[in-house]
């Protein structure tokens, strides 16, 4: 069965510092991978996705992620964090449902705090 | 363009009461989903509808029912609420490109 591990529950960075959020997945086939961000009291917003091709994918808000098959990882990065990036970040892997569509299996999330 | 909308935003129920959570999308997507979010557990799939007229169970369907009313609307019903159903519920719809778009959520408390 597919699974996603986000080893860091909380991360604190200073504004302007670089950021890397870790994500490891377990999936038998070529994975479809996603990063979502959730601000307090809000829904989830898609940051970026990886389906195939270039292993470095660019997303919104200056985020990027790199797919590494050998390490089963899909880490999220940002060169310079802004205070508005404080939120919870979720990594997810998609699997095909027998009835059609795709189930997203989420990690437990990483809470990002940004110090001014 | 509203995307995915959910009502209500907040609800408090007593054990045994029933309620229906409403979800609608205006993006002409075929597939729609209901997830629940609990602290430390990420989101888990309750039910999904791959297309109008079809519904299927996800990983945590017990205590819930769904209706795909039409292509736009997908409702989730709790027939007899239990404290274990206290959670935040998210509806999502999926684009042809495989991206799921989420609504703002319904925060449900069962006392």
PDB file of N, CA and C in Angstrom, chain B residues 12-98:
ATOM      1  N   UNK B  12     -22.091  22.233  14.928  1.00  0.00           N
ATOM      2  CA  UNK B  12     -22.016  21.480  16.176  1.00  0.00           C
ATOM      3  C   UNK B  12     -23.246  20.581  16.237  1.00  0.00           C
ATOM      4  N   UNK B  13     -23.020  19.309  16.455  1.00  0.00           N
ATOM      5  CA  UNK B  13     -24.105  18.336  16.546  1.00  0.00           C
ATOM      6  C   UNK B  13     -24.046  17.624  17.887  1.00  0.00           C
ATOM      7  N   UNK B  14     -25.193  17.130  18.301  1.00  0.00           N
ATOM      8  CA  UNK B  14     -25.223  16.223  19.439  1.00  0.00           C
ATOM      9  C   UNK B  14     -25.154  14.795  18.905  1.00  0.00           C
ATOM     10  N   UNK B  15     -24.616  13.910  19.711  1.00  0.00           N
ATOM     11  CA  UNK B  15     -24.538  12.499  19.337  1.00  0.00           C
ATOM     12  C   UNK B  15     -25.912  11.997  18.909  1.00  0.00           C
ATOM     13  N   UNK B  16     -25.948  11.326  17.773  1.00  0.00           N
ATOM     14  CA  UNK B  16     -27.185  10.770  17.253  1.00  0.00           C
ATOM     15  C   UNK B  16     -27.903  11.650  16.247  1.00  0.00           C
ATOM     16  N   UNK B  17     -27.569  12.920  16.191  1.00  0.00           N
ATOM     17  CA  UNK B  17     -28.192  13.795  15.212  1.00  0.00           C
ATOM     18  C   UNK B  17     -27.634  13.502  13.822  1.00  0.00           C
ATOM     19  N   UNK B  18     -28.372  13.963  12.820  1.00  0.00           N
ATOM     20  CA  UNK B  18     -27.940  13.769  11.429  1.00  0.00           C
ATOM     21  C   UNK B  18     -27.712  15.117  10.771  1.00  0.00           C
ATOM     22  N   UNK B  19     -26.916  15.100   9.727  1.00  0.00           N
ATOM     23  CA  UNK B  19     -26.724  16.314   8.950  1.00  0.00           C
ATOM     24  C   UNK B  19     -26.113  15.963   7.599  1.00  0.00           C
ATOM     25  N   UNK B  20     -26.231  16.896   6.679  1.00  0.00           N
ATOM     26  CA  UNK B  20     -25.657  16.740   5.338  1.00  0.00           C
ATOM     27  C   UNK B  20     -24.709  17.896   5.070  1.00  0.00           C
ATOM     28  N   UNK B  21     -23.503  17.532   4.638  1.00  0.00           N
ATOM     29  CA  UNK B  21     -22.536  18.530   4.213  1.00  0.00           C
ATOM     30  C   UNK B  21     -22.643  18.663   2.693  1.00  0.00           C
ATOM     31  N   UNK B  22     -22.707  19.910   2.252  1.00  0.00           N
ATOM     32  CA  UNK B  22     -22.895  20.163   0.833  1.00  0.00           C
ATOM     33  C   UNK B  22     -21.584  20.573   0.180  1.00  0.00           C
ATOM     34  N   UNK B  23     -21.416  20.163  -1.057  1.00  0.00           N
ATOM     35  CA  UNK B  23     -20.226  20.526  -1.836  1.00  0.00           C
ATOM     36  C   UNK B  23     -20.654  20.760  -3.274  1.00  0.00           C
ATOM     37  N   UNK B  24     -20.108  21.806  -3.877  1.00  0.00           N
ATOM     38  CA  UNK B  24     -20.377  22.073  -5.286  1.00  0.00           C
ATOM     39  C   UNK B  24     -19.110  22.595  -5.952  1.00  0.00           C
ATOM     40  N   UNK B  25     -18.951  22.227  -7.231  1.00  0.00           N
ATOM     41  CA  UNK B  25     -17.814  22.734  -8.001  1.00  0.00           C
ATOM     42  C   UNK B  25     -18.317  23.249  -9.344  1.00  0.00           C
ATOM     43  N   UNK B  26     -17.658  24.283  -9.806  1.00  0.00           N
ATOM     44  CA  UNK B  26     -18.085  24.914 -11.060  1.00  0.00           C
ATOM     45  C   UNK B  26     -17.025  24.782 -12.138  1.00  0.00           C
ATOM     46  N   UNK B  27     -16.181  23.771 -12.043  1.00  0.00           N
ATOM     47  CA  UNK B  27     -15.077  23.589 -12.987  1.00  0.00           C
ATOM     48  C   UNK B  27     -15.340  22.463 -13.982  1.00  0.00           C
ATOM     49  N   UNK B  28     -16.555  21.921 -13.971  1.00  0.00           N
ATOM     50  CA  UNK B  28     -16.936  20.859 -14.908  1.00  0.00           C
ATOM     51  C   UNK B  28     -16.076  19.603 -14.748  1.00  0.00           C
ATOM     52  N   UNK B  29     -15.659  19.339 -13.516  1.00  0.00           N
ATOM     53  CA  UNK B  29     -14.844  18.148 -13.258  1.00  0.00           C
ATOM     54  C   UNK B  29     -15.735  16.923 -13.102  1.00  0.00           C
ATOM     55  N   UNK B  30     -15.212  15.783 -13.519  1.00  0.00           N
ATOM     56  CA  UNK B  30     -15.973  14.540 -13.366  1.00  0.00           C
ATOM     57  C   UNK B  30     -15.849  13.957 -11.957  1.00  0.00           C
ATOM     58  N   UNK B  31     -14.635  13.914 -11.444  1.00  0.00           N
ATOM     59  CA  UNK B  31     -14.391  13.216 -10.177  1.00  0.00           C
ATOM     60  C   UNK B  31     -14.448  14.177  -8.996  1.00  0.00           C
ATOM     61  N   UNK B  32     -15.117  13.696  -7.929  1.00  0.00           N
ATOM     62  CA  UNK B  32     -15.212  14.483  -6.701  1.00  0.00           C
ATOM     63  C   UNK B  32     -14.945  13.572  -5.511  1.00  0.00           C
ATOM     64  N   UNK B  33     -14.498  14.169  -4.404  1.00  0.00           N
ATOM     65  CA  UNK B  33     -14.007  13.408  -3.252  1.00  0.00           C
ATOM     66  C   UNK B  33     -14.433  14.072  -1.944  1.00  0.00           C
ATOM     67  N   UNK B  34     -14.578  13.236  -0.932  1.00  0.00           N
ATOM     68  CA  UNK B  34     -14.719  13.715   0.439  1.00  0.00           C
ATOM     69  C   UNK B  34     -13.582  13.138   1.273  1.00  0.00           C
ATOM     70  N   UNK B  35     -12.872  14.049   1.981  1.00  0.00           N
ATOM     71  CA  UNK B  35     -11.804  13.673   2.900  1.00  0.00           C
ATOM     72  C   UNK B  35     -12.147  14.203   4.293  1.00  0.00           C
ATOM     73  N   UNK B  36     -11.555  13.565   5.284  1.00  0.00           N
ATOM     74  CA  UNK B  36     -11.583  14.130   6.626  1.00  0.00           C
ATOM     75  C   UNK B  36     -10.162  14.358   7.091  1.00  0.00           C
ATOM     76  N   UNK B  37      -9.985  15.417   7.880  1.00  0.00           N
ATOM     77  CA  UNK B  37      -8.659  15.767   8.374  1.00  0.00           C
ATOM     78  C   UNK B  37      -8.686  15.762   9.889  1.00  0.00           C
ATOM     79  N   UNK B  38      -7.820  14.944  10.459  1.00  0.00           N
ATOM     80  CA  UNK B  38      -7.689  14.848  11.911  1.00  0.00           C
ATOM     81  C   UNK B  38      -6.258  15.146  12.301  1.00  0.00           C
ATOM     82  N   UNK B  39      -6.057  15.749  13.466  1.00  0.00           N
ATOM     83  CA  UNK B  39      -4.701  16.147  13.879  1.00  0.00           C
ATOM     84  C   UNK B  39      -3.727  14.980  13.830  1.00  0.00           C
ATOM     85  N   UNK B  40      -2.587  15.211  13.215  1.00  0.00           N
ATOM     86  CA  UNK B  40      -1.542  14.201  13.176  1.00  0.00           C
ATOM     87  C   UNK B  40      -1.807  13.051  12.223  1.00  0.00           C
ATOM     88  N   UNK B  41      -2.888  13.141  11.430  1.00  0.00           N
ATOM     89  CA  UNK B  41      -3.217  12.016  10.552  1.00  0.00           C
ATOM     90  C   UNK B  41      -3.343  12.413   9.091  1.00  0.00           C
ATOM     91  N   UNK B  42      -3.073  13.637   8.762  1.00  0.00           N
ATOM     92  CA  UNK B  42      -3.225  14.054   7.379  1.00  0.00           C
ATOM     93  C   UNK B  42      -4.690  13.983   6.972  1.00  0.00           C
ATOM     94  N   UNK B  43      -4.946  13.827   5.687  1.00  0.00           N
ATOM     95  CA  UNK B  43      -6.312  13.701   5.187  1.00  0.00           C
ATOM     96  C   UNK B  43      -6.565  12.265   4.776  1.00  0.00           C
ATOM     97  N   UNK B  44      -7.759  11.784   5.043  1.00  0.00           N
ATOM     98  CA  UNK B  44      -8.127  10.418   4.667  1.00  0.00           C
ATOM     99  C   UNK B  44      -9.398  10.436   3.827  1.00  0.00           C
ATOM    100  N   UNK B  45      -9.426   9.591   2.828  1.00  0.00           N
ATOM    101  CA  UNK B  45     -10.538   9.568   1.882  1.00  0.00           C
ATOM    102  C   UNK B  45     -11.730   8.829   2.469  1.00  0.00           C
ATOM    103  N   UNK B  46     -12.889   9.483   2.447  1.00  0.00           N
ATOM    104  CA  UNK B  46     -14.111   8.878   2.976  1.00  0.00           C
ATOM    105  C   UNK B  46     -14.883   8.189   1.842  1.00  0.00           C
ATOM    106  N   UNK B  47     -15.271   8.953   0.843  1.00  0.00           N
ATOM    107  CA  UNK B  47     -15.990   8.472  -0.327  1.00  0.00           C
ATOM    108  C   UNK B  47     -15.527   9.277  -1.537  1.00  0.00           C
ATOM    109  N   UNK B  48     -15.777   8.706  -2.701  1.00  0.00           N
ATOM    110  CA  UNK B  48     -15.484   9.442  -3.920  1.00  0.00           C
ATOM    111  C   UNK B  48     -16.516   9.113  -4.984  1.00  0.00           C
ATOM    112  N   UNK B  49     -16.520   9.966  -6.002  1.00  0.00           N
ATOM    113  CA  UNK B  49     -17.427   9.783  -7.133  1.00  0.00           C
ATOM    114  C   UNK B  49     -16.622  10.069  -8.389  1.00  0.00           C
ATOM    115  N   UNK B  50     -16.345   9.025  -9.150  1.00  0.00           N
ATOM    116  CA  UNK B  50     -15.518   9.182 -10.340  1.00  0.00           C
ATOM    117  C   UNK B  50     -16.269   9.899 -11.456  1.00  0.00           C
ATOM    118  N   UNK B  51     -17.587   9.800 -11.436  1.00  0.00           N
ATOM    119  CA  UNK B  51     -18.389  10.480 -12.447  1.00  0.00           C
ATOM    120  C   UNK B  51     -19.815  10.590 -11.933  1.00  0.00           C
ATOM    121  N   UNK B  52     -20.592  11.408 -12.601  1.00  0.00           N
ATOM    122  CA  UNK B  52     -21.991  11.573 -12.219  1.00  0.00           C
ATOM    123  C   UNK B  52     -22.689  10.209 -12.233  1.00  0.00           C
ATOM    124  N   UNK B  53     -23.377   9.897 -11.143  1.00  0.00           N
ATOM    125  CA  UNK B  53     -24.117   8.646 -11.079  1.00  0.00           C
ATOM    126  C   UNK B  53     -23.366   7.507 -10.429  1.00  0.00           C
ATOM    127  N   UNK B  54     -22.093   7.702 -10.084  1.00  0.00           N
ATOM    128  CA  UNK B  54     -21.321   6.649  -9.426  1.00  0.00           C
ATOM    129  C   UNK B  54     -20.725   7.164  -8.123  1.00  0.00           C
ATOM    130  N   UNK B  55     -20.699   6.297  -7.109  1.00  0.00           N
ATOM    131  CA  UNK B  55     -20.024   6.607  -5.859  1.00  0.00           C
ATOM    132  C   UNK B  55     -19.355   5.344  -5.347  1.00  0.00           C
ATOM    133  N   UNK B  56     -18.256   5.516  -4.620  1.00  0.00           N
ATOM    134  CA  UNK B  56     -17.528   4.371  -4.071  1.00  0.00           C
ATOM    135  C   UNK B  56     -16.934   4.735  -2.735  1.00  0.00           C
ATOM    136  N   UNK B  57     -16.693   3.692  -1.930  1.00  0.00           N
ATOM    137  CA  UNK B  57     -16.112   3.893  -0.615  1.00  0.00           C
ATOM    138  C   UNK B  57     -14.615   4.150  -0.728  1.00  0.00           C
ATOM    139  N   UNK B  58     -14.141   5.016   0.182  1.00  0.00           N
ATOM    140  CA  UNK B  58     -12.717   5.230   0.331  1.00  0.00           C
ATOM    141  C   UNK B  58     -12.186   4.402   1.481  1.00  0.00           C
ATOM    142  N   UNK B  59     -11.238   4.941   2.235  1.00  0.00           N
ATOM    143  CA  UNK B  59     -10.628   4.152   3.294  1.00  0.00           C
ATOM    144  C   UNK B  59     -11.338   4.251   4.639  1.00  0.00           C
ATOM    145  N   UNK B  60     -12.163   5.273   4.871  1.00  0.00           N
ATOM    146  CA  UNK B  60     -12.860   5.418   6.148  1.00  0.00           C
ATOM    147  C   UNK B  60     -14.340   5.742   5.922  1.00  0.00           C
ATOM    148  N   UNK B  61     -15.128   4.853   5.303  1.00  0.00           N
ATOM    149  CA  UNK B  61     -16.507   5.186   4.938  1.00  0.00           C
ATOM    150  C   UNK B  61     -17.554   4.944   6.030  1.00  0.00           C
ATOM    151  N   UNK B  62     -17.174   4.222   7.091  1.00  0.00           N
ATOM    152  CA  UNK B  62     -18.186   3.829   8.085  1.00  0.00           C
ATOM    153  C   UNK B  62     -18.816   5.040   8.755  1.00  0.00           C
ATOM    154  N   UNK B  63     -20.159   5.050   8.783  1.00  0.00           N
ATOM    155  CA  UNK B  63     -20.905   6.121   9.422  1.00  0.00           C
ATOM    156  C   UNK B  63     -21.291   7.242   8.478  1.00  0.00           C
ATOM    157  N   UNK B  64     -20.938   7.091   7.194  1.00  0.00           N
ATOM    158  CA  UNK B  64     -21.210   8.132   6.201  1.00  0.00           C
ATOM    159  C   UNK B  64     -21.945   7.548   4.999  1.00  0.00           C
ATOM    160  N   UNK B  65     -22.692   8.428   4.332  1.00  0.00           N
ATOM    161  CA  UNK B  65     -23.252   8.124   3.021  1.00  0.00           C
ATOM    162  C   UNK B  65     -23.053   9.340   2.126  1.00  0.00           C
ATOM    163  N   UNK B  66     -23.099   9.108   0.825  1.00  0.00           N
ATOM    164  CA  UNK B  66     -22.902  10.212  -0.109  1.00  0.00           C
ATOM    165  C   UNK B  66     -23.955  10.158  -1.203  1.00  0.00           C
ATOM    166  N   UNK B  67     -24.115  11.317  -1.842  1.00  0.00           N
ATOM    167  CA  UNK B  67     -24.989  11.417  -3.011  1.00  0.00           C
ATOM    168  C   UNK B  67     -24.321  12.315  -4.032  1.00  0.00           C
ATOM    169  N   UNK B  68     -24.213  11.787  -5.252  1.00  0.00           N
ATOM    170  CA  UNK B  68     -23.744  12.647  -6.353  1.00  0.00           C
ATOM    171  C   UNK B  68     -24.996  13.125  -7.061  1.00  0.00           C
ATOM    172  N   UNK B  69     -25.439  14.291  -6.679  1.00  0.00           N
ATOM    173  CA  UNK B  69     -26.730  14.816  -7.119  1.00  0.00           C
ATOM    174  C   UNK B  69     -26.726  15.128  -8.617  1.00  0.00           C
ATOM    175  N   UNK B  70     -25.643  15.634  -9.088  1.00  0.00           N
ATOM    176  CA  UNK B  70     -25.442  15.962 -10.503  1.00  0.00           C
ATOM    177  C   UNK B  70     -23.938  16.150 -10.689  1.00  0.00           C
ATOM    178  N   UNK B  71     -23.517  16.628 -11.836  1.00  0.00           N
ATOM    179  CA  UNK B  71     -22.083  16.741 -12.048  1.00  0.00           C
ATOM    180  C   UNK B  71     -21.456  17.750 -11.090  1.00  0.00           C
ATOM    181  N   UNK B  72     -22.179  18.755 -10.687  1.00  0.00           N
ATOM    182  CA  UNK B  72     -21.630  19.820  -9.858  1.00  0.00           C
ATOM    183  C   UNK B  72     -21.602  19.481  -8.370  1.00  0.00           C
ATOM    184  N   UNK B  73     -22.572  18.700  -7.899  1.00  0.00           N
ATOM    185  CA  UNK B  73     -22.794  18.595  -6.462  1.00  0.00           C
ATOM    186  C   UNK B  73     -22.553  17.189  -5.919  1.00  0.00           C
ATOM    187  N   UNK B  74     -21.893  17.147  -4.747  1.00  0.00           N
ATOM    188  CA  UNK B  74     -21.557  15.879  -4.118  1.00  0.00           C
ATOM    189  C   UNK B  74     -21.710  16.083  -2.617  1.00  0.00           C
ATOM    190  N   UNK B  75     -22.731  15.465  -2.013  1.00  0.00           N
ATOM    191  CA  UNK B  75     -23.020  15.701  -0.607  1.00  0.00           C
ATOM    192  C   UNK B  75     -22.606  14.517   0.247  1.00  0.00           C
ATOM    193  N   UNK B  76     -22.298  14.820   1.496  1.00  0.00           N
ATOM    194  CA  UNK B  76     -21.894  13.808   2.484  1.00  0.00           C
ATOM    195  C   UNK B  76     -22.875  13.837   3.636  1.00  0.00           C
ATOM    196  N   UNK B  77     -23.421  12.689   3.997  1.00  0.00           N
ATOM    197  CA  UNK B  77     -24.431  12.644   5.053  1.00  0.00           C
ATOM    198  C   UNK B  77     -23.951  11.797   6.222  1.00  0.00           C
ATOM    199  N   UNK B  78     -24.158  12.349   7.409  1.00  0.00           N
ATOM    200  CA  UNK B  78     -23.950  11.617   8.650  1.00  0.00           C
ATOM    201  C   UNK B  78     -25.333  11.272   9.190  1.00  0.00           C
ATOM    202  N   UNK B  79     -25.677  10.009   9.223  1.00  0.00           N
ATOM    203  CA  UNK B  79     -27.031   9.613   9.632  1.00  0.00           C
ATOM    204  C   UNK B  79     -27.214   9.685  11.136  1.00  0.00           C
ATOM    205  N   UNK B  80     -26.185   9.310  11.886  1.00  0.00           N
ATOM    206  CA  UNK B  80     -26.261   9.320  13.345  1.00  0.00           C
ATOM    207  C   UNK B  80     -24.871   9.683  13.856  1.00  0.00           C
ATOM    208  N   UNK B  81     -24.674  10.969  14.099  1.00  0.00           N
ATOM    209  CA  UNK B  81     -23.331  11.459  14.388  1.00  0.00           C
ATOM    210  C   UNK B  81     -22.776  10.881  15.689  1.00  0.00           C
ATOM    211  N   UNK B  82     -21.485  10.638  15.684  1.00  0.00           N
ATOM    212  CA  UNK B  82     -20.751  10.143  16.845  1.00  0.00           C
ATOM    213  C   UNK B  82     -19.570  11.056  17.131  1.00  0.00           C
ATOM    214  N   UNK B  83     -19.137  11.124  18.377  1.00  0.00           N
ATOM    215  CA  UNK B  83     -17.989  11.991  18.706  1.00  0.00           C
ATOM    216  C   UNK B  83     -16.753  11.689  17.858  1.00  0.00           C
ATOM    217  N   UNK B  84     -16.598  10.435  17.421  1.00  0.00           N
ATOM    218  CA  UNK B  84     -15.440  10.081  16.586  1.00  0.00           C
ATOM    219  C   UNK B  84     -15.492  10.741  15.212  1.00  0.00           C
ATOM    220  N   UNK B  85     -16.619  11.330  14.875  1.00  0.00           N
ATOM    221  CA  UNK B  85     -16.742  12.015  13.593  1.00  0.00           C
ATOM    222  C   UNK B  85     -16.430  13.510  13.699  1.00  0.00           C
ATOM    223  N   UNK B  86     -16.039  13.936  14.878  1.00  0.00           N
ATOM    224  CA  UNK B  86     -15.532  15.300  15.035  1.00  0.00           C
ATOM    225  C   UNK B  86     -14.272  15.429  14.197  1.00  0.00           C
ATOM    226  N   UNK B  87     -14.291  16.371  13.260  1.00  0.00           N
ATOM    227  CA  UNK B  87     -13.202  16.460  12.302  1.00  0.00           C
ATOM    228  C   UNK B  87     -13.412  17.688  11.431  1.00  0.00           C
ATOM    229  N   UNK B  88     -12.467  17.909  10.542  1.00  0.00           N
ATOM    230  CA  UNK B  88     -12.647  18.900   9.488  1.00  0.00           C
ATOM    231  C   UNK B  88     -12.831  18.135   8.182  1.00  0.00           C
ATOM    232  N   UNK B  89     -13.874  18.446   7.467  1.00  0.00           N
ATOM    233  CA  UNK B  89     -14.225  17.722   6.249  1.00  0.00           C
ATOM    234  C   UNK B  89     -13.951  18.591   5.024  1.00  0.00           C
ATOM    235  N   UNK B  90     -13.250  17.994   4.081  1.00  0.00           N
ATOM    236  CA  UNK B  90     -12.917  18.693   2.846  1.00  0.00           C
ATOM    237  C   UNK B  90     -13.491  17.950   1.654  1.00  0.00           C
ATOM    238  N   UNK B  91     -14.048  18.722   0.765  1.00  0.00           N
ATOM    239  CA  UNK B  91     -14.489  18.229  -0.531  1.00  0.00           C
ATOM    240  C   UNK B  91     -13.456  18.639  -1.566  1.00  0.00           C
ATOM    241  N   UNK B  92     -13.252  17.811  -2.567  1.00  0.00           N
ATOM    242  CA  UNK B  92     -12.310  18.140  -3.630  1.00  0.00           C
ATOM    243  C   UNK B  92     -12.874  17.680  -4.963  1.00  0.00           C
ATOM    244  N   UNK B  93     -12.458  18.351  -6.020  1.00  0.00           N
ATOM    245  CA  UNK B  93     -12.775  17.873  -7.369  1.00  0.00           C
ATOM    246  C   UNK B  93     -11.473  17.780  -8.156  1.00  0.00           C
ATOM    247  N   UNK B  94     -11.462  16.925  -9.149  1.00  0.00           N
ATOM    248  CA  UNK B  94     -10.231  16.616  -9.860  1.00  0.00           C
ATOM    249  C   UNK B  94     -10.311  17.046 -11.314  1.00  0.00           C
ATOM    250  N   UNK B  95      -9.263  17.731 -11.736  1.00  0.00           N
ATOM    251  CA  UNK B  95      -9.202  18.178 -13.126  1.00  0.00           C
ATOM    252  C   UNK B  95      -8.813  17.022 -14.040  1.00  0.00           C
ATOM    253  N   UNK B  96      -8.931  17.233 -15.340  1.00  0.00           N
ATOM    254  CA  UNK B  96      -8.501  16.237 -16.305  1.00  0.00           C
ATOM    255  C   UNK B  96      -7.005  15.958 -16.178  1.00  0.00           C
ATOM    256  N   UNK B  97      -6.267  16.956 -15.663  1.00  0.00           N
ATOM    257  CA  UNK B  97      -4.832  16.775 -15.496  1.00  0.00           C
ATOM    258  C   UNK B  97      -4.442  16.047 -14.223  1.00  0.00           C
ATOM    259  N   UNK B  98      -5.436  15.617 -13.443  1.00  0.00           N
ATOM    260  CA  UNK B  98      -5.145  14.844 -12.236  1.00  0.00           C
ATOM    261  C   UNK B  98      -4.884  15.674 -10.998  1.00  0.00           C
TER     262      UNK B  98
END
